Amino acid sequence: YKLGNNRIKTAISFQNGILRLEINYLTVIGFIAYIVSFLVFMIILTKYKITYIVPVLSGLMCICVFLGAIFLLHEKTSPGGIAGSVFVLIGIAIINLMK
């Protein structure tokens, strides 16, 4: 059983010349979270060098997505996925040490 997008019902239809859009509340929450994350990212970019913050945030996003897939969507993990996450964390640590 996979949680994924099975519960979210979003539909776009065109009936009688009217465009109808049905959006689930989870889709709206996701869209708002995306906008907020973009604004936070822009604020962070104004305070740090782009050559530092983009690799760090990209690595952290990979780790967050990996953990979210495991804990929220109940995805199965593999030794390769765990090893990849460890390497990402090591890379973030190296970037911070070189700063």
Coordinates of C-alpha atoms in Angstrom, one line a residue, residues 35-80:
I35 CA 5.3 29.8 -2.2
V36 CA 6.5 30.2 1.4
S37 CA 9.6 28.0 0.7
F38 CA 10.4 30.1 -2.4
L39 CA 10.2 33.4 -0.4
V40 CA 12.4 31.9 2.4
F41 CA 14.9 30.8 -0.2
M42 CA 15.0 34.3 -1.7
I43 CA 15.6 35.8 1.7
I44 CA 18.4 33.3 2.5
L45 CA 20.0 34.1 -0.9
T46 CA 20.2 37.8 0.1
K47 CA 22.2 36.9 3.3
Y48 CA 24.6 34.3 2.0
K49 CA 26.8 33.6 -1.0
I50 CA 24.9 31.6 -3.7
T51 CA 27.9 29.4 -4.1
Y52 CA 27.6 28.3 -0.5
I53 CA 23.9 28.2 0.1
V54 CA 22.6 26.4 -3.0
P55 CA 24.7 23.3 -2.5
V56 CA 23.8 23.2 1.2
L57 CA 20.1 23.7 0.7
S58 CA 20.0 21.2 -2.2
G59 CA 21.6 18.6 -0.1
L60 CA 19.3 19.3 2.8
M61 CA 16.3 19.0 0.5
C62 CA 17.5 15.6 -0.7
I63 CA 17.7 14.4 2.9
C64 CA 14.2 15.9 3.8
V65 CA 12.6 14.3 0.7
F66 CA 14.2 11.0 1.6
L67 CA 13.0 11.1 5.2
G68 CA 9.6 12.3 4.2
A69 CA 9.2 9.4 1.8
I70 CA 10.1 7.0 4.5
F71 CA 8.1 8.5 7.4
L72 CA 5.1 10.1 5.6
L73 CA 4.6 7.9 2.6
H74 CA 5.9 4.7 4.1
E75 CA 8.3 4.0 1.3
K76 CA 10.8 1.2 1.7
T77 CA 14.4 2.2 1.9
S78 CA 17.5 0.6 0.6
P79 CA 21.1 0.4 1.6
G80 CA 22.0 2.6 -1.4

